Amino acid sequence: FAYYKGLIALRKAHPAFRLGNAKLVRKHLEFIDAPAKMVAFRLKDHAGGDKWNNIYVVLNGNNTIQSINIPKGKYTIVANNGVINEGGNGEMEGGEITIDAQTALILHD
């Protein structure tokens, strides 16, 4: 329950997760190449007027840890392993990153 409550609060607090029309989605949403059973995308350029510049969302539907590449840089982890904290659950360097099995990772710069 707390996980879904956290996701709803995150969506309410960040307009990037509430883009209101197809034009804004086409402008700000960019899919990232990902292995099978994974979805990864970036909401870019302060999407919807969001205070966060780039938001990366990576969903791993595999039963094993997977890796994916995101641009190098320093990112704040917002969601990982069922824990959501808008203020941050730590930091992560870009490049090749790993995502635990059957989990979502959300980070921003």
Steps between C-alpha positions, in 0.01 A plus 500: 500500500778744592671440163190592298430794728856621431455462123177701510666774705794508258262534204307781670821687588660480155333626183737289289288198596179678394568626148160607376517443126671302227708798384665531843557125517670502157714796607615367838480117495795302368522120519835341584622173350446229757533120523198272467236531774617852583365846425711813538428860413606856570275797560729779382547876514291579809200317351173677574691772687639253754784615726693183415689527170516136388303220663594139424250223560623141465271200552657154525250218452770232499565253780866607500702818542543682168724778371420800285693806388397855578705814433790561735431743780385514859139401573280503808317170560131562570364144483680169531409158640153610609618808689392844379648821636457819298788653697728218391607151598863571419691578184615301199750562223382457141655268245421131538260457790338190648135454591387231741260231385131594470542856619471860387779757514425873471778755506557860394765765446 
